[in-house]
Short mmCIF file of C-alpha atoms in Angstrom, two decimals:
data_model
loop_
_atom_site.label_atom_id
_atom_site.label_comp_id
_atom_site.label_asym_id
_atom_site.label_seq_id
_atom_site.Cartn_x
_atom_site.Cartn_y
_atom_site.Cartn_z
CA PHE A 626 3.35 -4.30 -10.65
CA ARG A 627 4.69 -7.76 -9.95
CA VAL A 628 3.86 -10.31 -12.59
CA LYS A 629 3.55 -13.96 -11.58
CA LEU A 630 3.57 -16.59 -14.35
CA THR A 631 2.22 -20.01 -13.47
CA VAL A 632 2.57 -22.76 -15.98
CA VAL A 633 0.45 -25.92 -15.63
CA THR A 634 0.54 -28.51 -18.40
CA ARG A 635 1.71 -25.94 -20.94
CA GLN A 636 -1.10 -23.53 -20.04
CA ALA A 637 0.32 -20.24 -18.80
CA THR A 638 -1.73 -18.03 -16.48
CA VAL A 639 -0.61 -14.55 -15.56
CA SER A 640 -1.51 -12.80 -12.33
CA MET A 641 -0.47 -9.26 -11.49
CA THR A 642 -0.03 -7.83 -8.01
CA PRO A 643 0.21 -4.02 -7.89
CA SER A 644 2.86 -2.27 -5.82
CA ALA A 645 2.15 -0.69 -2.43
CA SER A 646 2.77 2.80 -3.72
CA SER A 647 0.41 2.47 -6.63
CA LEU A 648 -2.40 1.18 -4.26
CA VAL A 649 -1.77 4.11 -1.87
CA MET A 650 -1.91 6.58 -4.74
CA LYS A 651 -5.13 4.95 -5.95
CA ALA A 652 -6.69 5.31 -2.52
CA LEU A 653 -5.83 9.07 -2.70
CA ASN A 654 -8.25 9.44 -5.66
CA GLU A 655 -6.00 11.80 -7.54
CA PRO A 656 -6.77 12.79 -11.16
CA VAL A 657 -4.96 10.99 -13.94
CA ARG A 658 -1.84 12.78 -15.07
CA ASP A 659 0.53 12.63 -18.06
CA ARG A 660 3.73 11.16 -16.63
CA LYS A 661 5.93 12.49 -19.45
CA LYS A 662 4.90 16.14 -18.90
CA GLU A 663 4.17 16.44 -15.12
CA LYS A 664 7.11 15.68 -12.90
CA ASN A 665 7.80 15.95 -9.14
CA ILE A 666 4.14 15.56 -8.13
CA VAL A 667 3.39 16.14 -4.37
CA HIS A 668 0.87 13.59 -3.08
CA ASN A 669 -0.38 15.55 -0.07
CA GLY A 670 -3.76 13.88 0.27
CA ASN A 671 -5.23 12.00 3.27
CA ILE A 672 -6.30 8.37 3.52
CA THR A 673 -8.02 6.56 6.35
CA LEU A 674 -6.56 3.78 8.48
CA ASP A 675 -9.30 1.42 7.13
CA GLN A 676 -7.99 2.09 3.60
CA VAL A 677 -4.44 1.31 4.77
CA ILE A 678 -5.68 -1.95 6.29
CA ASP A 679 -7.45 -2.90 3.04
CA ILE A 680 -4.22 -2.22 1.09
CA ALA A 681 -2.31 -4.35 3.59
CA ARG A 682 -4.67 -7.20 3.06
CA GLN A 683 -4.09 -7.03 -0.73
CA MET A 684 -0.30 -6.92 -0.20
CA ARG A 685 -0.33 -9.65 2.47
CA GLU A 686 1.13 -12.46 0.23
CA ARG A 687 4.11 -10.26 -0.80
CA SER A 688 4.88 -9.00 2.73
CA MET A 689 7.66 -10.40 4.89
CA ALA A 690 5.80 -9.57 8.09
CA LYS A 691 4.43 -12.31 10.37
CA GLU A 692 1.22 -10.49 11.20
CA LEU A 693 -1.11 -8.09 9.49
CA SER A 694 -0.02 -5.28 11.78
CA GLY A 695 3.49 -5.56 10.38
CA THR A 696 2.12 -5.32 6.85
CA VAL A 697 0.08 -2.23 7.86
CA LYS A 698 3.28 -0.62 9.17
CA GLU A 699 4.97 -1.37 5.81
CA ILE A 700 2.10 0.40 3.97
CA LEU A 701 2.35 3.34 6.50
CA GLY A 702 6.05 3.60 5.59
CA THR A 703 5.09 3.78 1.91
CA ALA A 704 2.46 6.45 2.66
CA ASN A 705 5.18 8.42 4.54
CA SER A 706 7.59 8.26 1.59
CA ILE A 707 4.87 9.38 -0.81
CA GLY A 708 4.09 12.28 1.47
CA CYS A 709 0.36 11.76 2.38
CA THR A 710 -1.25 11.62 5.77
CA VAL A 711 -3.26 8.88 7.53
CA ASN A 712 -6.37 10.07 9.45
CA GLY A 713 -4.88 13.53 9.30
CA GLU A 714 -1.73 12.46 11.04
CA ASN A 715 1.88 11.75 10.04
CA PRO A 716 2.16 8.02 9.13
CA ARG A 717 5.16 7.67 11.56
CA ASP A 718 2.94 8.81 14.46
CA VAL A 719 0.39 6.09 13.48
CA GLN A 720 3.23 3.51 13.28
CA SER A 721 4.36 4.38 16.81
CA ALA A 722 0.76 4.27 18.09
CA ILE A 723 0.56 0.68 16.70
CA ASP A 724 3.77 -0.19 18.44
CA ASP A 725 2.56 1.22 21.72
CA GLY A 726 -0.78 -0.65 21.45
CA GLU A 727 -2.86 2.56 21.19
CA VAL A 728 -4.21 1.59 17.77
CA GLU A 729 -5.74 -1.91 17.29
CA ILE A 730 -5.07 -3.75 14.03
CA PRO A 731 -7.21 -6.92 13.37
CA ASP A 732 -5.37 -10.24 13.05
CA GLU A 733 -6.53 -10.88 9.49
#
């Protein structure tokens, strides 16, 4: 999580932005686990491209990409490192399909 502290006239407000990996794991709908006891978990689930686009919209303000498609590709990279698939395909294949223009990503 990323914590943002905004102070206006001595009144502090806290807003939290979750990380990309935690949002992807939440989209996988995996059961809750005890992190102290269970290690080296393999996240081999499948998420849809629509879920990836929703996650990218949530992460938009933290992203360095100019367009939403760039943010979507960042989330696909996170999904690749976690080890899950997107629409039953490798996230790298989906990234290259976005680069080639085979997959359309909305502007916002």
